[in-house]
Amino acid sequence: MQAYQSSSITARSLCALSAAKKHQMKKQRISTTVKAQEFIATDKAPAAAGPYSQGIKSGGLLYTCGCVAFVPETMEIVEGGIEAETRQALTNMGEILKAGGSDFSKVVKTTIFITNMADFPKVNAIYSEFFNTPGPARSTVGVASLPKGGLIEIDAIAEC
């Protein structure tokens, strides 16, 4: 403190300088760790039916929207029951993964929403056609309803 007093810097200005330096250091740390987001869109999967993106790349990961069984050209649910809907939802997901520079082999987590838990074995049979064994981590949630009366919705997180 003696050296600073001789150059007329007070303790108060020293604290202010220190606080400003700390703030600048925090600001620099934040600016170097924030990752840009890249919005993924493809016309080979159904267009977003609301204010959301088909996919987002951030921090080396690709996050897909919830993929339902919409046929991209008509935006209607594919006919044929839970097996057809599961296949269409996963096909749509595959197009989003591809557009984001990823694929099913890089998926690390999925979440499945189904309206009838009794369909779980049928969903698993189709799901296993798209994912290697062992597959990614997964959650399956029973829900009351899905858009346009759909039976299934699936989202994913993948490396890219």
JSON list of C-alpha atoms in Angstrom, two decimals:
[
{"chain": "A", "resi": 1, "resn": "MET", "atom": "CA", "xyz": [0.00, 0.00, 0.00]},
{"chain": "A", "resi": 2, "resn": "GLN", "atom": "CA", "xyz": [2.91, 2.36, 0.69]},
{"chain": "A", "resi": 3, "resn": "ALA", "atom": "CA", "xyz": [4.03, 2.37, -2.94]},
{"chain": "A", "resi": 4, "resn": "TYR", "atom": "CA", "xyz": [0.53, 3.21, -4.14]},
{"chain": "A", "resi": 5, "resn": "GLN", "atom": "CA", "xyz": [0.10, 6.06, -1.68]},
{"chain": "A", "resi": 6, "resn": "SER", "atom": "CA", "xyz": [3.19, 7.75, -3.01]},
{"chain": "A", "resi": 7, "resn": "SER", "atom": "CA", "xyz": [1.71, 7.75, -6.51]},
{"chain": "A", "resi": 8, "resn": "SER", "atom": "CA", "xyz": [-1.57, 9.21, -5.15]},
{"chain": "A", "resi": 9, "resn": "ILE", "atom": "CA", "xyz": [-3.75, 6.13, -5.80]},
{"chain": "A", "resi": 10, "resn": "THR", "atom": "CA", "xyz": [-6.20, 5.72, -2.94]},
{"chain": "A", "resi": 11, "resn": "ALA", "atom": "CA", "xyz": [-7.47, 2.44, -1.53]},
{"chain": "A", "resi": 12, "resn": "ARG", "atom": "CA", "xyz": [-10.91, 3.20, -3.00]},
{"chain": "A", "resi": 13, "resn": "SER", "atom": "CA", "xyz": [-9.58, 3.63, -6.55]},
{"chain": "A", "resi": 14, "resn": "LEU", "atom": "CA", "xyz": [-7.50, 0.47, -6.11]},
{"chain": "A", "resi": 15, "resn": "CYS", "atom": "CA", "xyz": [-10.69, -1.48, -5.26]},
{"chain": "A", "resi": 16, "resn": "ALA", "atom": "CA", "xyz": [-12.50, 0.05, -8.23]},
{"chain": "A", "resi": 17, "resn": "LEU", "atom": "CA", "xyz": [-9.61, -0.86, -10.49]},
{"chain": "A", "resi": 18, "resn": "SER", "atom": "CA", "xyz": [-9.62, -4.38, -9.12]},
{"chain": "A", "resi": 19, "resn": "ALA", "atom": "CA", "xyz": [-13.41, -4.73, -9.65]},
{"chain": "A", "resi": 20, "resn": "ALA", "atom": "CA", "xyz": [-13.13, -3.40, -13.20]},
{"chain": "A", "resi": 21, "resn": "LYS", "atom": "CA", "xyz": [-10.30, -5.84, -13.94]},
{"chain": "A", "resi": 22, "resn": "LYS", "atom": "CA", "xyz": [-12.35, -8.75, -12.53]},
{"chain": "A", "resi": 23, "resn": "HIS", "atom": "CA", "xyz": [-15.35, -7.71, -14.64]},
{"chain": "A", "resi": 24, "resn": "GLN", "atom": "CA", "xyz": [-13.16, -7.53, -17.75]},
{"chain": "A", "resi": 25, "resn": "MET", "atom": "CA", "xyz": [-11.72, -10.97, -17.02]},
{"chain": "A", "resi": 26, "resn": "LYS", "atom": "CA", "xyz": [-15.22, -12.45, -16.57]},
{"chain": "A", "resi": 27, "resn": "LYS", "atom": "CA", "xyz": [-16.36, -10.76, -19.77]},
{"chain": "A", "resi": 28, "resn": "GLN", "atom": "CA", "xyz": [-13.42, -12.24, -21.69]},
{"chain": "A", "resi": 29, "resn": "ARG", "atom": "CA", "xyz": [-14.10, -15.72, -20.30]},
{"chain": "A", "resi": 30, "resn": "ILE", "atom": "CA", "xyz": [-17.76, -15.57, -21.27]},
{"chain": "A", "resi": 31, "resn": "SER", "atom": "CA", "xyz": [-17.05, -14.33, -24.77]},
{"chain": "A", "resi": 32, "resn": "THR", "atom": "CA", "xyz": [-14.65, -17.17, -25.45]},
{"chain": "A", "resi": 33, "resn": "THR", "atom": "CA", "xyz": [-16.96, -19.95, -24.21]},
{"chain": "A", "resi": 34, "resn": "VAL", "atom": "CA", "xyz": [-20.24, -18.95, -25.86]},
{"chain": "A", "resi": 35, "resn": "LYS", "atom": "CA", "xyz": [-20.84, -21.12, -28.92]},
{"chain": "A", "resi": 36, "resn": "ALA", "atom": "CA", "xyz": [-22.79, -20.00, -31.97]},
{"chain": "A", "resi": 37, "resn": "GLN", "atom": "CA", "xyz": [-25.97, -21.85, -32.80]},
{"chain": "A", "resi": 38, "resn": "GLU", "atom": "CA", "xyz": [-26.62, -23.09, -36.30]},
{"chain": "A", "resi": 39, "resn": "PHE", "atom": "CA", "xyz": [-30.23, -23.58, -37.32]},
{"chain": "A", "resi": 40, "resn": "ILE", "atom": "CA", "xyz": [-30.86, -26.72, -39.37]},
{"chain": "A", "resi": 41, "resn": "ALA", "atom": "CA", "xyz": [-33.64, -26.89, -41.95]},
{"chain": "A", "resi": 42, "resn": "THR", "atom": "CA", "xyz": [-34.39, -29.34, -44.75]},
{"chain": "A", "resi": 43, "resn": "ASP", "atom": "CA", "xyz": [-37.31, -29.70, -47.12]},
{"chain": "A", "resi": 44, "resn": "LYS", "atom": "CA", "xyz": [-36.88, -33.49, -46.91]},
{"chain": "A", "resi": 45, "resn": "ALA", "atom": "CA", "xyz": [-38.52, -33.46, -43.46]},
{"chain": "A", "resi": 46, "resn": "PRO", "atom": "CA", "xyz": [-41.78, -31.78, -42.45]},
{"chain": "A", "resi": 47, "resn": "ALA", "atom": "CA", "xyz": [-41.52, -28.01, -42.09]},
{"chain": "A", "resi": 48, "resn": "ALA", "atom": "CA", "xyz": [-41.75, -26.67, -38.56]},
{"chain": "A", "resi": 49, "resn": "ALA", "atom": "CA", "xyz": [-45.45, -26.38, -37.71]},
{"chain": "A", "resi": 50, "resn": "GLY", "atom": "CA", "xyz": [-44.81, -23.64, -35.15]},
{"chain": "A", "resi": 51, "resn": "PRO", "atom": "CA", "xyz": [-42.17, -21.27, -33.81]},
{"chain": "A", "resi": 52, "resn": "TYR", "atom": "CA", "xyz": [-39.33, -23.80, -33.60]},
{"chain": "A", "resi": 53, "resn": "SER", "atom": "CA", "xyz": [-36.47, -25.19, -35.67]},
{"chain": "A", "resi": 54, "resn": "GLN", "atom": "CA", "xyz": [-36.16, -28.65, -37.18]},
{"chain": "A", "resi": 55, "resn": "GLY", "atom": "CA", "xyz": [-32.76, -28.82, -35.56]},
{"chain": "A", "resi": 56, "resn": "ILE", "atom": "CA", "xyz": [-30.07, -26.78, -33.84]},
{"chain": "A", "resi": 57, "resn": "LYS", "atom": "CA", "xyz": [-26.32, -27.41, -33.80]},
{"chain": "A", "resi": 58, "resn": "SER", "atom": "CA", "xyz": [-24.53, -26.08, -30.76]},
{"chain": "A", "resi": 59, "resn": "GLY", "atom": "CA", "xyz": [-21.39, -27.11, -28.91]},
{"chain": "A", "resi": 60, "resn": "GLY", "atom": "CA", "xyz": [-20.68, -30.11, -31.14]},
{"chain": "A", "resi": 61, "resn": "LEU", "atom": "CA", "xyz": [-24.18, -31.52, -30.71]},
{"chain": "A", "resi": 62, "resn": "LEU", "atom": "CA", "xyz": [-27.27, -31.58, -32.91]},
{"chain": "A", "resi": 63, "resn": "TYR", "atom": "CA", "xyz": [-30.66, -31.30, -31.21]},
{"chain": "A", "resi": 64, "resn": "THR", "atom": "CA", "xyz": [-33.65, -32.35, -33.31]},
{"chain": "A", "resi": 65, "resn": "CYS", "atom": "CA", "xyz": [-37.18, -31.16, -32.89]},
{"chain": "A", "resi": 66, "resn": "GLY", "atom": "CA", "xyz": [-39.80, -33.68, -31.88]},
{"chain": "A", "resi": 67, "resn": "CYS", "atom": "CA", "xyz": [-40.30, -35.68, -35.08]},
{"chain": "A", "resi": 68, "resn": "VAL", "atom": "CA", "xyz": [-43.83, -36.83, -35.75]},
{"chain": "A", "resi": 69, "resn": "ALA", "atom": "CA", "xyz": [-45.13, -38.98, -38.59]},
{"chain": "A", "resi": 70, "resn": "PHE", "atom": "CA", "xyz": [-46.01, -36.13, -40.95]},
{"chain": "A", "resi": 71, "resn": "VAL", "atom": "CA", "xyz": [-45.48, -36.85, -44.63]},
{"chain": "A", "resi": 72, "resn": "PRO", "atom": "CA", "xyz": [-43.35, -33.83, -45.67]},
{"chain": "A", "resi": 73, "resn": "GLU", "atom": "CA", "xyz": [-45.31, -33.11, -48.86]},
{"chain": "A", "resi": 74, "resn": "THR", "atom": "CA", "xyz": [-48.77, -33.13, -47.23]},
{"chain": "A", "resi": 75, "resn": "MET", "atom": "CA", "xyz": [-48.05, -32.33, -43.56]},
{"chain": "A", "resi": 76, "resn": "GLU", "atom": "CA", "xyz": [-50.55, -35.07, -42.68]},
{"chain": "A", "resi": 77, "resn": "ILE", "atom": "CA", "xyz": [-49.92, -38.10, -40.46]},
{"chain": "A", "resi": 78, "resn": "VAL", "atom": "CA", "xyz": [-48.93, -41.20, -42.45]},
{"chain": "A", "resi": 79, "resn": "GLU", "atom": "CA", "xyz": [-51.60, -43.92, -42.45]},
{"chain": "A", "resi": 80, "resn": "GLY", "atom": "CA", "xyz": [-50.96, -47.41, -41.13]},
{"chain": "A", "resi": 81, "resn": "GLY", "atom": "CA", "xyz": [-50.87, -47.29, -37.34]},
{"chain": "A", "resi": 82, "resn": "ILE", "atom": "CA", "xyz": [-48.01, -47.17, -34.88]},
{"chain": "A", "resi": 83, "resn": "GLU", "atom": "CA", "xyz": [-45.52, -49.10, -37.01]},
{"chain": "A", "resi": 84, "resn": "ALA", "atom": "CA", "xyz": [-45.96, -46.79, -40.01]},
{"chain": "A", "resi": 85, "resn": "GLU", "atom": "CA", "xyz": [-45.88, -43.71, -37.77]},
{"chain": "A", "resi": 86, "resn": "THR", "atom": "CA", "xyz": [-42.71, -44.84, -36.00]},
{"chain": "A", "resi": 87, "resn": "ARG", "atom": "CA", "xyz": [-40.98, -45.50, -39.32]},
{"chain": "A", "resi": 88, "resn": "GLN", "atom": "CA", "xyz": [-42.07, -42.11, -40.74]},
{"chain": "A", "resi": 89, "resn": "ALA", "atom": "CA", "xyz": [-41.03, -40.21, -37.59]},
{"chain": "A", "resi": 90, "resn": "LEU", "atom": "CA", "xyz": [-37.59, -41.85, -37.68]},
{"chain": "A", "resi": 91, "resn": "THR", "atom": "CA", "xyz": [-37.26, -41.26, -41.43]},
{"chain": "A", "resi": 92, "resn": "ASN", "atom": "CA", "xyz": [-38.01, -37.57, -40.82]},
{"chain": "A", "resi": 93, "resn": "MET", "atom": "CA", "xyz": [-35.44, -37.53, -38.02]},
{"chain": "A", "resi": 94, "resn": "GLY", "atom": "CA", "xyz": [-32.86, -39.11, -40.33]},
{"chain": "A", "resi": 95, "resn": "GLU", "atom": "CA", "xyz": [-33.29, -36.27, -42.82]},
{"chain": "A", "resi": 96, "resn": "ILE", "atom": "CA", "xyz": [-32.75, -33.68, -40.09]},
{"chain": "A", "resi": 97, "resn": "LEU", "atom": "CA", "xyz": [-29.69, -35.54, -38.81]},
{"chain": "A", "resi": 98, "resn": "LYS", "atom": "CA", "xyz": [-28.30, -35.70, -42.35]},
{"chain": "A", "resi": 99, "resn": "ALA", "atom": "CA", "xyz": [-28.94, -31.98, -42.94]},
{"chain": "A", "resi": 100, "resn": "GLY", "atom": "CA", "xyz": [-27.03, -31.27, -39.72]},
{"chain": "A", "resi": 101, "resn": "GLY", "atom": "CA", "xyz": [-24.03, -33.41, -40.68]},
{"chain": "A", "resi": 102, "resn": "SER", "atom": "CA", "xyz": [-24.92, -36.35, -38.47]},
{"chain": "A", "resi": 103, "resn": "ASP", "atom": "CA", "xyz": [-26.64, -39.74, -38.68]},
{"chain": "A", "resi": 104, "resn": "PHE", "atom": "CA", "xyz": [-28.27, -42.40, -36.51]},
{"chain": "A", "resi": 105, "resn": "SER", "atom": "CA", "xyz": [-24.89, -43.88, -35.50]},
{"chain": "A", "resi": 106, "resn": "LYS", "atom": "CA", "xyz": [-24.02, -40.60, -33.76]},
{"chain": "A", "resi": 107, "resn": "VAL", "atom": "CA", "xyz": [-27.26, -40.28, -31.76]},
{"chain": "A", "resi": 108, "resn": "VAL", "atom": "CA", "xyz": [-26.54, -40.31, -28.02]},
{"chain": "A", "resi": 109, "resn": "LYS", "atom": "CA", "xyz": [-30.06, -39.77, -26.60]},
{"chain": "A", "resi": 110, "resn": "THR", "atom": "CA", "xyz": [-33.66, -40.04, -27.77]},
{"chain": "A", "resi": 111, "resn": "THR", "atom": "CA", "xyz": [-36.97, -39.31, -26.13]},
{"chain": "A", "resi": 112, "resn": "ILE", "atom": "CA", "xyz": [-40.09, -41.08, -27.36]},
{"chain": "A", "resi": 113, "resn": "PHE", "atom": "CA", "xyz": [-43.60, -39.84, -26.62]},
{"chain": "A", "resi": 114, "resn": "ILE", "atom": "CA", "xyz": [-46.38, -42.35, -27.33]},
{"chain": "A", "resi": 115, "resn": "THR", "atom": "CA", "xyz": [-50.11, -42.17, -26.73]},
{"chain": "A", "resi": 116, "resn": "ASN", "atom": "CA", "xyz": [-50.50, -45.88, -25.95]},
{"chain": "A", "resi": 117, "resn": "MET", "atom": "CA", "xyz": [-47.85, -47.66, -23.88]},
{"chain": "A", "resi": 118, "resn": "ALA", "atom": "CA", "xyz": [-49.24, -50.99, -25.14]},
{"chain": "A", "resi": 119, "resn": "ASP", "atom": "CA", "xyz": [-47.59, -50.05, -28.47]},
{"chain": "A", "resi": 120, "resn": "PHE", "atom": "CA", "xyz": [-44.13, -50.10, -26.84]},
{"chain": "A", "resi": 121, "resn": "PRO", "atom": "CA", "xyz": [-43.09, -53.51, -28.31]},
{"chain": "A", "resi": 122, "resn": "LYS", "atom": "CA", "xyz": [-44.15, -52.44, -31.83]},
{"chain": "A", "resi": 123, "resn": "VAL", "atom": "CA", "xyz": [-42.22, -49.18, -31.47]},
{"chain": "A", "resi": 124, "resn": "ASN", "atom": "CA", "xyz": [-39.11, -51.09, -30.31]},
{"chain": "A", "resi": 125, "resn": "ALA", "atom": "CA", "xyz": [-39.25, -53.38, -33.35]},
{"chain": "A", "resi": 126, "resn": "ILE", "atom": "CA", "xyz": [-39.20, -50.46, -35.80]},
{"chain": "A", "resi": 127, "resn": "TYR", "atom": "CA", "xyz": [-36.76, -48.41, -33.67]},
{"chain": "A", "resi": 128, "resn": "SER", "atom": "CA", "xyz": [-34.22, -51.25, -33.79]},
{"chain": "A", "resi": 129, "resn": "GLU", "atom": "CA", "xyz": [-34.18, -51.02, -37.61]},
{"chain": "A", "resi": 130, "resn": "PHE", "atom": "CA", "xyz": [-32.70, -47.51, -37.33]},
{"chain": "A", "resi": 131, "resn": "PHE", "atom": "CA", "xyz": [-30.28, -47.87, -34.39]},
{"chain": "A", "resi": 132, "resn": "ASN", "atom": "CA", "xyz": [-27.42, -50.29, -33.77]},
{"chain": "A", "resi": 133, "resn": "THR", "atom": "CA", "xyz": [-27.40, -52.40, -30.63]},
{"chain": "A", "resi": 134, "resn": "PRO", "atom": "CA", "xyz": [-26.79, -51.16, -28.05]},
{"chain": "A", "resi": 135, "resn": "GLY", "atom": "CA", "xyz": [-28.75, -48.08, -29.01]},
{"chain": "A", "resi": 136, "resn": "PRO", "atom": "CA", "xyz": [-28.52, -44.59, -27.59]},
{"chain": "A", "resi": 137, "resn": "ALA", "atom": "CA", "xyz": [-29.76, -43.68, -24.13]},
{"chain": "A", "resi": 138, "resn": "ARG", "atom": "CA", "xyz": [-33.54, -43.33, -24.30]},
{"chain": "A", "resi": 139, "resn": "SER", "atom": "CA", "xyz": [-36.61, -42.24, -22.39]},
{"chain": "A", "resi": 140, "resn": "THR", "atom": "CA", "xyz": [-40.14, -43.26, -23.34]},
{"chain": "A", "resi": 141, "resn": "VAL", "atom": "CA", "xyz": [-43.05, -41.24, -22.02]},
{"chain": "A", "resi": 142, "resn": "GLY", "atom": "CA", "xyz": [-46.76, -41.98, -22.29]},
{"chain": "A", "resi": 143, "resn": "VAL", "atom": "CA", "xyz": [-48.78, -38.90, -23.25]},
{"chain": "A", "resi": 144, "resn": "ALA", "atom": "CA", "xyz": [-52.49, -38.11, -23.62]},
{"chain": "A", "resi": 145, "resn": "SER", "atom": "CA", "xyz": [-52.29, -36.73, -27.15]},
{"chain": "A", "resi": 146, "resn": "LEU", "atom": "CA", "xyz": [-50.00, -35.51, -29.93]},
{"chain": "A", "resi": 147, "resn": "PRO", "atom": "CA", "xyz": [-50.43, -33.08, -32.86]},
{"chain": "A", "resi": 148, "resn": "LYS", "atom": "CA", "xyz": [-53.08, -34.05, -35.45]},
{"chain": "A", "resi": 149, "resn": "GLY", "atom": "CA", "xyz": [-53.94, -37.21, -33.54]},
{"chain": "A", "resi": 150, "resn": "GLY", "atom": "CA", "xyz": [-50.52, -38.75, -34.04]},
{"chain": "A", "resi": 151, "resn": "LEU", "atom": "CA", "xyz": [-49.47, -41.77, -32.02]},
{"chain": "A", "resi": 152, "resn": "ILE", "atom": "CA", "xyz": [-45.73, -41.07, -31.61]},
{"chain": "A", "resi": 153, "resn": "GLU", "atom": "CA", "xyz": [-43.16, -38.26, -31.46]},
{"chain": "A", "resi": 154, "resn": "ILE", "atom": "CA", "xyz": [-39.40, -38.75, -31.15]},
{"chain": "A", "resi": 155, "resn": "ASP", "atom": "CA", "xyz": [-36.57, -36.27, -30.59]},
{"chain": "A", "resi": 156, "resn": "ALA", "atom": "CA", "xyz": [-32.83, -36.84, -30.50]},
{"chain": "A", "resi": 157, "resn": "ILE", "atom": "CA", "xyz": [-29.48, -35.44, -29.45]},
{"chain": "A", "resi": 158, "resn": "ALA", "atom": "CA", "xyz": [-26.58, -36.44, -31.70]},
{"chain": "A", "resi": 159, "resn": "GLU", "atom": "CA", "xyz": [-22.89, -35.72, -32.10]},
{"chain": "A", "resi": 160, "resn": "CYS", "atom": "CA", "xyz": [-22.02, -33.85, -35.26]}
]
